[in-house]
C-alpha angles and dihedrals in degrees: 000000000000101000077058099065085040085061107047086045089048095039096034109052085189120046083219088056094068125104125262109266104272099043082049091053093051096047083047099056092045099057082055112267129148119260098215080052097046086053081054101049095034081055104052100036082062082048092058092041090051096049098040086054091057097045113096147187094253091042102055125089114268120261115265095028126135123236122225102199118219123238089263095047081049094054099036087041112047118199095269083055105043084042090052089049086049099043087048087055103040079046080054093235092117129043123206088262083058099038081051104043086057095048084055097038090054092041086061088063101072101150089055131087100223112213129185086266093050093047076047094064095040084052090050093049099045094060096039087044087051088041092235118164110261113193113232093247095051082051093061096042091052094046094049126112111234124193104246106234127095134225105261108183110229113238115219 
């Protein structure tokens, strides 16, 4: 599913510019996706477009708040995840809607382990899906592999 989302961010330079569902689909299937993986993708990407139409301004948390993460967000966002969200908001790249709008977005994938390069990815398709600027470097940051291990300091 995930290699979905990689390739319409990649092949639609605009979220509006992609195809209604079915054609998508179509064009999907005959790249060579999975359909089983294309129903995924084409579901969540109406989720993200549903609840970041009933997100508002008003809504939203206040700039400059601090979020306390629930038991479920803890165990779905590890602390590499929940540190890159909160390094993209204190750099100013994400607000709290967007912030929002990921936690549930990767909340919605609960069969799936998400890694750094998975949040990666969410955090990739909520700004191109609300058509937000992303500057070329934060592209490729987002679009990087990383090795999924993380420094631990030995204690002597």
């Amino acid at each position: 599913m995930f290699d979905i989302l990689v390739y319409l961010f990649e092949s639609y330079i605009h979220a509006d510019a992609c195809p209604e569902a079915d054609l998508l689909s179509r064009k999907l299937s005959a790249v060579g996706f999975e359909q089983e993986d294309i129903s995924e993708a084409l579901e969540w990407l109406t989720g993200l477009r549903r609840v970041a139409r009933d997100i508002h301004p008003g809504i939203a948390p206040r700039e400059g708040s601090v979020r306390i993460y629930t038991e479920d967000e803890q165990a779905q966002l590890d602390g590499r995840c929940r540190g890159f969200l909160s390094l993209l908001e204190s750099a100013g790249v994400l607000g709290t809607a967007h912030r929002e709008l990921i936690i549930e977005r990767a909340m919605a994938l609960a069969d799936f382990n998400i890694s750094l390069n998975r949040l990666k990815v969410i955090v990739l398709m909520v700004l191109w899906q609300q058509e937000e600027p992303i500057d070329t470097l934060m592209v490729d940051e987002l679009l990087a592999e990383e090795d999924d291990w993380a420094y631990e300091p030995t204690i002597h």
